[in-house]
Amino acid sequence: MSGRMAAMSDRRPLLVTGVPRSGTTWAARLLATAPGTALAGREPMNPRGRQYALGGTLTGWVRLTEPTPRQRRVLTSTYAGRNPRTYGRYGRHQWRGPLPSTRLVVKDPFAMLSTPAIAAVTRARALQVYRHPGAVLTSYRRMGWRPDLDEIAPFIPEAATHFPELGEAWDRGVDALSDAERMGVFWGVLQALALADLDAAPGALFVAHHELAG
């Protein structure tokens, strides 16, 4: 019973992240149906188009280790529910986000490579949703997307220290890779680094998409 009470009283913000098209939006909205929660609707670290890009400080995927003072301020206000620029149409109960009794849920695939830094600044607990790369590729195709390896190229050497086959595939050249192989590299790099960060992000959890769906 004491463990259950401790879990209910835990008001640390929740970061829901994972490879894009892995079900992070669905999982975050499901979590935000719980009493005393709120969901910020935008992805704070999304650098694309007119997205928030962490207050305009990002231009692409990033692996934050030492956030700048401005980034720390933005992260702090966002994960405390006090940043209306991170509210959006996919949110839930955003009006109660700043209340001290509320547990804020933040959905952000682009935070996937920065969970230890985010946890250090905000005390957020990360929930990583992982989905089979074949299913992710199918979802990409429905959206008319292709995995862009140039976006994650800076992180391939580090990921290859954990899984050398990622570096071998990259060395073959992007043009030589099929769509399935491209997704394998894209998915593999993000997942490899997320796993490497697991011990440095207190309380982080990995959950399979198919287990949530079941």
PDB file of C-alpha atoms in Angstrom:
ATOM      1  CA  MET A   1       0.000   0.000   0.000  1.00  0.00           C
ATOM      2  CA  SER A   2       2.822   2.435   0.828  1.00  0.00           C
ATOM      3  CA  GLY A   3       4.306   1.912  -2.649  1.00  0.00           C
ATOM      4  CA  ARG A   4       0.947   2.656  -4.246  1.00  0.00           C
ATOM      5  CA  MET A   5       0.516   5.831  -2.209  1.00  0.00           C
ATOM      6  CA  ALA A   6       4.008   6.949  -3.164  1.00  0.00           C
ATOM      7  CA  ALA A   7       3.195   6.423  -6.846  1.00  0.00           C
ATOM      8  CA  MET A   8      -0.051   8.401  -6.524  1.00  0.00           C
ATOM      9  CA  SER A   9       1.715  11.298  -4.816  1.00  0.00           C
ATOM     10  CA  ASP A  10       4.512  11.461  -7.415  1.00  0.00           C
ATOM     11  CA  ARG A  11       3.968  14.762  -9.246  1.00  0.00           C
ATOM     12  CA  ARG A  12       7.112  14.714 -11.350  1.00  0.00           C
ATOM     13  CA  PRO A  13       6.301  15.619 -14.965  1.00  0.00           C
ATOM     14  CA  LEU A  14       6.119  12.759 -17.452  1.00  0.00           C
ATOM     15  CA  LEU A  15       7.960  12.920 -20.784  1.00  0.00           C
ATOM     16  CA  VAL A  16       6.520  10.553 -23.385  1.00  0.00           C
ATOM     17  CA  THR A  17       9.017  10.027 -26.187  1.00  0.00           C
ATOM     18  CA  GLY A  18      10.131   7.520 -28.800  1.00  0.00           C
ATOM     19  CA  VAL A  19      10.842   7.223 -32.515  1.00  0.00           C
ATOM     20  CA  PRO A  20       8.284   9.288 -34.481  1.00  0.00           C
ATOM     21  CA  ARG A  21       5.156   7.278 -35.414  1.00  0.00           C
ATOM     22  CA  SER A  22       5.636   4.918 -32.461  1.00  0.00           C
ATOM     23  CA  GLY A  23       2.401   5.884 -30.724  1.00  0.00           C
ATOM     24  CA  THR A  24       3.702   8.625 -28.455  1.00  0.00           C
ATOM     25  CA  THR A  25       0.685  10.896 -29.033  1.00  0.00           C
ATOM     26  CA  TRP A  26      -1.723   8.075 -28.279  1.00  0.00           C
ATOM     27  CA  ALA A  27       0.202   7.020 -25.162  1.00  0.00           C
ATOM     28  CA  ALA A  28       0.447  10.593 -23.863  1.00  0.00           C
ATOM     29  CA  ARG A  29      -3.253  11.259 -24.350  1.00  0.00           C
ATOM     30  CA  LEU A  30      -4.055   7.978 -22.619  1.00  0.00           C
ATOM     31  CA  LEU A  31      -1.903   8.937 -19.619  1.00  0.00           C
ATOM     32  CA  ALA A  32      -3.542  12.368 -19.502  1.00  0.00           C
ATOM     33  CA  THR A  33      -6.953  10.795 -18.859  1.00  0.00           C
ATOM     34  CA  ALA A  34      -5.819  10.019 -15.305  1.00  0.00           C
ATOM     35  CA  PRO A  35      -7.117  12.323 -12.538  1.00  0.00           C
ATOM     36  CA  GLY A  36      -4.833  15.237 -11.731  1.00  0.00           C
ATOM     37  CA  THR A  37      -2.951  15.209 -15.045  1.00  0.00           C
ATOM     38  CA  ALA A  38      -2.657  17.642 -17.937  1.00  0.00           C
ATOM     39  CA  LEU A  39      -1.111  17.250 -21.378  1.00  0.00           C
ATOM     40  CA  ALA A  40       0.788  20.029 -23.120  1.00  0.00           C
ATOM     41  CA  GLY A  41      -0.216  19.764 -26.763  1.00  0.00           C
ATOM     42  CA  ARG A  42       2.971  20.696 -28.635  1.00  0.00           C
ATOM     43  CA  GLU A  43       6.353  18.990 -28.935  1.00  0.00           C
ATOM     44  CA  PRO A  44       8.753  21.437 -27.248  1.00  0.00           C
ATOM     45  CA  MET A  45      11.889  20.244 -29.082  1.00  0.00           C
ATOM     46  CA  ASN A  46      10.324  19.811 -32.530  1.00  0.00           C
ATOM     47  CA  PRO A  47      12.563  21.873 -34.870  1.00  0.00           C
ATOM     48  CA  ARG A  48      10.488  21.547 -38.025  1.00  0.00           C
ATOM     49  CA  GLY A  49       8.491  24.216 -39.797  1.00  0.00           C
ATOM     50  CA  ARG A  50       7.018  26.690 -37.359  1.00  0.00           C
ATOM     51  CA  GLN A  51       7.266  24.383 -34.378  1.00  0.00           C
ATOM     52  CA  TYR A  52       8.601  25.598 -31.038  1.00  0.00           C
ATOM     53  CA  ALA A  53      12.170  24.250 -31.377  1.00  0.00           C
ATOM     54  CA  LEU A  54      12.843  24.784 -27.668  1.00  0.00           C
ATOM     55  CA  GLY A  55      12.267  28.503 -27.868  1.00  0.00           C
ATOM     56  CA  GLY A  56      13.924  28.794 -31.279  1.00  0.00           C
ATOM     57  CA  THR A  57      17.244  27.352 -30.091  1.00  0.00           C
ATOM     58  CA  LEU A  58      17.180  24.181 -32.234  1.00  0.00           C
ATOM     59  CA  THR A  59      17.516  23.579 -35.962  1.00  0.00           C
ATOM     60  CA  GLY A  60      17.340  19.759 -36.019  1.00  0.00           C
ATOM     61  CA  TRP A  61      17.624  16.631 -33.918  1.00  0.00           C
ATOM     62  CA  VAL A  62      19.911  17.285 -30.986  1.00  0.00           C
ATOM     63  CA  ARG A  63      21.530  15.364 -28.165  1.00  0.00           C
ATOM     64  CA  LEU A  64      21.435  17.845 -25.293  1.00  0.00           C
ATOM     65  CA  THR A  65      24.030  17.254 -22.604  1.00  0.00           C
ATOM     66  CA  GLU A  66      24.562  20.760 -21.249  1.00  0.00           C
ATOM     67  CA  PRO A  67      21.555  22.977 -22.043  1.00  0.00           C
ATOM     68  CA  THR A  68      22.247  26.675 -22.382  1.00  0.00           C
ATOM     69  CA  PRO A  69      20.790  29.021 -19.746  1.00  0.00           C
ATOM     70  CA  ARG A  70      17.993  29.943 -22.150  1.00  0.00           C
ATOM     71  CA  GLN A  71      17.228  26.288 -22.867  1.00  0.00           C
ATOM     72  CA  ARG A  72      17.151  25.553 -19.146  1.00  0.00           C
ATOM     73  CA  ARG A  73      14.626  28.353 -18.602  1.00  0.00           C
ATOM     74  CA  VAL A  74      12.459  27.095 -21.437  1.00  0.00           C
ATOM     75  CA  LEU A  75      12.600  23.497 -20.209  1.00  0.00           C
ATOM     76  CA  THR A  76      11.787  24.554 -16.652  1.00  0.00           C
ATOM     77  CA  SER A  77       8.747  26.615 -17.645  1.00  0.00           C
ATOM     78  CA  THR A  78       7.532  23.996 -20.121  1.00  0.00           C
ATOM     79  CA  TYR A  79       7.668  21.046 -17.732  1.00  0.00           C
ATOM     80  CA  ALA A  80       6.071  23.131 -14.993  1.00  0.00           C
ATOM     81  CA  GLY A  81       3.098  23.839 -17.286  1.00  0.00           C
ATOM     82  CA  ARG A  82       3.820  27.574 -17.322  1.00  0.00           C
ATOM     83  CA  ASN A  83       4.719  27.945 -20.986  1.00  0.00           C
ATOM     84  CA  PRO A  84       1.596  28.635 -23.087  1.00  0.00           C
ATOM     85  CA  ARG A  85       3.655  28.435 -26.278  1.00  0.00           C
ATOM     86  CA  THR A  86       3.819  24.676 -25.735  1.00  0.00           C
ATOM     87  CA  TYR A  87       0.042  24.353 -25.518  1.00  0.00           C
ATOM     88  CA  GLY A  88      -1.760  23.037 -28.585  1.00  0.00           C
ATOM     89  CA  ARG A  89      -4.799  21.309 -29.998  1.00  0.00           C
ATOM     90  CA  TYR A  90      -3.638  17.840 -28.978  1.00  0.00           C
ATOM     91  CA  GLY A  91      -3.444  18.803 -25.325  1.00  0.00           C
ATOM     92  CA  ARG A  92      -5.764  17.849 -22.483  1.00  0.00           C
ATOM     93  CA  HIS A  93      -6.767  19.955 -19.493  1.00  0.00           C
ATOM     94  CA  GLN A  94      -3.988  22.449 -20.247  1.00  0.00           C
ATOM     95  CA  TRP A  95      -5.640  25.064 -18.029  1.00  0.00           C
ATOM     96  CA  ARG A  96      -4.606  23.089 -14.957  1.00  0.00           C
ATOM     97  CA  GLY A  97      -1.027  22.479 -16.076  1.00  0.00           C
ATOM     98  CA  PRO A  98       0.529  25.156 -13.799  1.00  0.00           C
ATOM     99  CA  LEU A  99      -1.333  24.015 -10.689  1.00  0.00           C
ATOM    100  CA  PRO A 100       0.934  22.431  -8.050  1.00  0.00           C
ATOM    101  CA  SER A 101      -1.426  19.467  -7.718  1.00  0.00           C
ATOM    102  CA  THR A 102      -1.179  18.617 -11.424  1.00  0.00           C
ATOM    103  CA  ARG A 103       1.133  16.103 -13.027  1.00  0.00           C
ATOM    104  CA  LEU A 104       2.080  17.414 -16.465  1.00  0.00           C
ATOM    105  CA  VAL A 105       2.522  15.067 -19.426  1.00  0.00           C
ATOM    106  CA  VAL A 106       4.766  16.271 -22.256  1.00  0.00           C
ATOM    107  CA  LYS A 107       4.848  14.383 -25.562  1.00  0.00           C
ATOM    108  CA  ASP A 108       8.017  14.943 -27.564  1.00  0.00           C
ATOM    109  CA  PRO A 109       9.747  12.416 -29.859  1.00  0.00           C
ATOM    110  CA  PHE A 110      12.534  14.951 -30.458  1.00  0.00           C
ATOM    111  CA  ALA A 111      13.483  14.736 -26.786  1.00  0.00           C
ATOM    112  CA  MET A 112      14.418  11.084 -27.248  1.00  0.00           C
ATOM    113  CA  LEU A 113      18.173  11.712 -27.302  1.00  0.00           C
ATOM    114  CA  SER A 114      18.174  14.186 -24.409  1.00  0.00           C
ATOM    115  CA  THR A 115      16.313  12.473 -21.571  1.00  0.00           C
ATOM    116  CA  PRO A 116      19.139  12.644 -18.981  1.00  0.00           C
ATOM    117  CA  ALA A 117      19.591  16.397 -19.511  1.00  0.00           C
ATOM    118  CA  ILE A 118      15.840  17.002 -19.384  1.00  0.00           C
ATOM    119  CA  ALA A 119      15.533  14.935 -16.206  1.00  0.00           C
ATOM    120  CA  ALA A 120      18.380  16.875 -14.596  1.00  0.00           C
ATOM    121  CA  VAL A 121      16.706  20.226 -15.322  1.00  0.00           C
ATOM    122  CA  THR A 122      13.055  19.340 -14.778  1.00  0.00           C
ATOM    123  CA  ARG A 123      12.994  16.104 -12.714  1.00  0.00           C
ATOM    124  CA  ALA A 124      10.825  14.635 -15.486  1.00  0.00           C
ATOM    125  CA  ARG A 125      10.403  10.884 -15.711  1.00  0.00           C
ATOM    126  CA  ALA A 126      10.722   9.559 -19.254  1.00  0.00           C
ATOM    127  CA  LEU A 127       8.469   6.949 -20.812  1.00  0.00           C
ATOM    128  CA  GLN A 128      10.019   5.606 -24.001  1.00  0.00           C
ATOM    129  CA  VAL A 129       7.497   3.963 -26.331  1.00  0.00           C
ATOM    130  CA  TYR A 130       9.150   1.558 -28.737  1.00  0.00           C
ATOM    131  CA  ARG A 131       7.528   0.002 -31.786  1.00  0.00           C
ATOM    132  CA  HIS A 132       8.825  -2.515 -34.307  1.00  0.00           C
ATOM    133  CA  PRO A 133      10.674  -0.665 -37.094  1.00  0.00           C
ATOM    134  CA  GLY A 134       8.547  -2.398 -39.723  1.00  0.00           C
ATOM    135  CA  ALA A 135       5.418  -0.954 -38.150  1.00  0.00           C
ATOM    136  CA  VAL A 136       7.057   2.469 -37.929  1.00  0.00           C
ATOM    137  CA  LEU A 137       7.987   2.272 -41.617  1.00  0.00           C
ATOM    138  CA  THR A 138       4.410   1.354 -42.530  1.00  0.00           C
ATOM    139  CA  SER A 139       3.180   4.388 -40.603  1.00  0.00           C
ATOM    140  CA  TYR A 140       5.768   6.585 -42.327  1.00  0.00           C
ATOM    141  CA  ARG A 141       4.542   5.408 -45.709  1.00  0.00           C
ATOM    142  CA  ARG A 142       0.940   6.203 -44.817  1.00  0.00           C
ATOM    143  CA  MET A 143       2.085   9.740 -44.013  1.00  0.00           C
ATOM    144  CA  GLY A 144       4.102  10.008 -47.229  1.00  0.00           C
ATOM    145  CA  TRP A 145       7.344  10.275 -45.254  1.00  0.00           C
ATOM    146  CA  ARG A 146      10.804   8.743 -45.664  1.00  0.00           C
ATOM    147  CA  PRO A 147      13.378   8.406 -42.877  1.00  0.00           C
ATOM    148  CA  ASP A 148      15.937  11.181 -43.334  1.00  0.00           C
ATOM    149  CA  LEU A 149      19.325   9.812 -42.340  1.00  0.00           C
ATOM    150  CA  ASP A 150      20.984  13.200 -42.757  1.00  0.00           C
ATOM    151  CA  GLU A 151      19.038  14.302 -39.662  1.00  0.00           C
ATOM    152  CA  ILE A 152      20.650  11.702 -37.438  1.00  0.00           C
ATOM    153  CA  ALA A 153      24.038  11.433 -39.196  1.00  0.00           C
ATOM    154  CA  PRO A 154      25.907  13.244 -36.362  1.00  0.00           C
ATOM    155  CA  PHE A 155      24.843  10.517 -33.921  1.00  0.00           C
ATOM    156  CA  ILE A 156      25.768   7.474 -36.013  1.00  0.00           C
ATOM    157  CA  PRO A 157      29.391   7.158 -34.758  1.00  0.00           C
ATOM    158  CA  GLU A 158      28.246   7.034 -31.118  1.00  0.00           C
ATOM    159  CA  ALA A 159      25.446   4.587 -31.895  1.00  0.00           C
ATOM    160  CA  ALA A 160      27.850   2.403 -33.865  1.00  0.00           C
ATOM    161  CA  THR A 161      29.982   1.917 -30.746  1.00  0.00           C
ATOM    162  CA  HIS A 162      27.015  -0.011 -29.340  1.00  0.00           C
ATOM    163  CA  PHE A 163      25.855  -1.633 -32.601  1.00  0.00           C
ATOM    164  CA  PRO A 164      28.622  -1.717 -35.259  1.00  0.00           C
ATOM    165  CA  GLU A 165      26.173  -2.826 -37.968  1.00  0.00           C
ATOM    166  CA  LEU A 166      24.678   0.677 -37.918  1.00  0.00           C
ATOM    167  CA  GLY A 167      28.012   2.146 -38.948  1.00  0.00           C
ATOM    168  CA  GLU A 168      28.482  -0.551 -41.588  1.00  0.00           C
ATOM    169  CA  ALA A 169      25.106   0.248 -43.148  1.00  0.00           C
ATOM    170  CA  TRP A 170      25.876   3.973 -43.137  1.00  0.00           C
ATOM    171  CA  ASP A 171      29.244   3.353 -44.796  1.00  0.00           C
ATOM    172  CA  ARG A 172      27.482   1.685 -47.726  1.00  0.00           C
ATOM    173  CA  GLY A 173      26.008   5.071 -48.628  1.00  0.00           C
ATOM    174  CA  VAL A 174      22.472   6.330 -48.232  1.00  0.00           C
ATOM    175  CA  ASP A 175      21.641   5.861 -51.920  1.00  0.00           C
ATOM    176  CA  ALA A 176      22.485   2.166 -51.674  1.00  0.00           C
ATOM    177  CA  LEU A 177      19.953   1.554 -48.912  1.00  0.00           C
ATOM    178  CA  SER A 178      16.369   0.495 -49.428  1.00  0.00           C
ATOM    179  CA  ASP A 179      13.595   2.241 -47.529  1.00  0.00           C
ATOM    180  CA  ALA A 180      13.508  -0.638 -45.063  1.00  0.00           C
ATOM    181  CA  GLU A 181      17.274  -0.388 -44.505  1.00  0.00           C
ATOM    182  CA  ARG A 182      17.032   3.376 -44.090  1.00  0.00           C
ATOM    183  CA  MET A 183      14.396   2.904 -41.426  1.00  0.00           C
ATOM    184  CA  GLY A 184      16.550   0.243 -39.789  1.00  0.00           C
ATOM    185  CA  VAL A 185      19.418   2.712 -39.446  1.00  0.00           C
ATOM    186  CA  PHE A 186      17.192   5.619 -38.395  1.00  0.00           C
ATOM    187  CA  TRP A 187      15.320   3.526 -35.819  1.00  0.00           C
ATOM    188  CA  GLY A 188      18.459   1.732 -34.660  1.00  0.00           C
ATOM    189  CA  VAL A 189      20.463   4.904 -34.004  1.00  0.00           C
ATOM    190  CA  LEU A 190      17.691   6.519 -31.967  1.00  0.00           C
ATOM    191  CA  GLN A 191      16.964   3.355 -29.989  1.00  0.00           C
ATOM    192  CA  ALA A 192      20.651   2.591 -29.366  1.00  0.00           C
ATOM    193  CA  LEU A 193      21.295   5.994 -27.843  1.00  0.00           C
ATOM    194  CA  ALA A 194      18.058   5.956 -25.857  1.00  0.00           C
ATOM    195  CA  LEU A 195      19.065   2.608 -24.351  1.00  0.00           C
ATOM    196  CA  ALA A 196      22.546   3.917 -23.604  1.00  0.00           C
ATOM    197  CA  ASP A 197      20.964   6.795 -21.664  1.00  0.00           C
ATOM    198  CA  LEU A 198      18.666   4.596 -19.624  1.00  0.00           C
ATOM    199  CA  ASP A 199      20.772   4.506 -16.466  1.00  0.00           C
ATOM    200  CA  ALA A 200      21.375   8.265 -16.578  1.00  0.00           C
ATOM    201  CA  ALA A 201      17.661   9.168 -16.676  1.00  0.00           C
ATOM    202  CA  PRO A 202      16.216   8.380 -13.230  1.00  0.00           C
ATOM    203  CA  GLY A 203      13.001   6.375 -13.354  1.00  0.00           C
ATOM    204  CA  ALA A 204      12.962   6.039 -17.149  1.00  0.00           C
ATOM    205  CA  LEU A 205      10.740   3.274 -18.523  1.00  0.00           C
ATOM    206  CA  PHE A 206      10.630   1.448 -21.859  1.00  0.00           C
ATOM    207  CA  VAL A 207       7.212   0.232 -22.956  1.00  0.00           C
ATOM    208  CA  ALA A 208       6.342  -1.742 -26.097  1.00  0.00           C
ATOM    209  CA  HIS A 209       3.627  -0.288 -28.327  1.00  0.00           C
ATOM    210  CA  HIS A 210       2.009  -3.703 -28.774  1.00  0.00           C
ATOM    211  CA  GLU A 211       1.864  -4.213 -25.002  1.00  0.00           C
ATOM    212  CA  LEU A 212       0.106  -0.870 -24.547  1.00  0.00           C
ATOM    213  CA  ALA A 213      -2.274  -1.669 -27.379  1.00  0.00           C
ATOM    214  CA  GLY A 214      -3.052  -5.061 -25.798  1.00  0.00           C
TER     215      GLY A 214
END
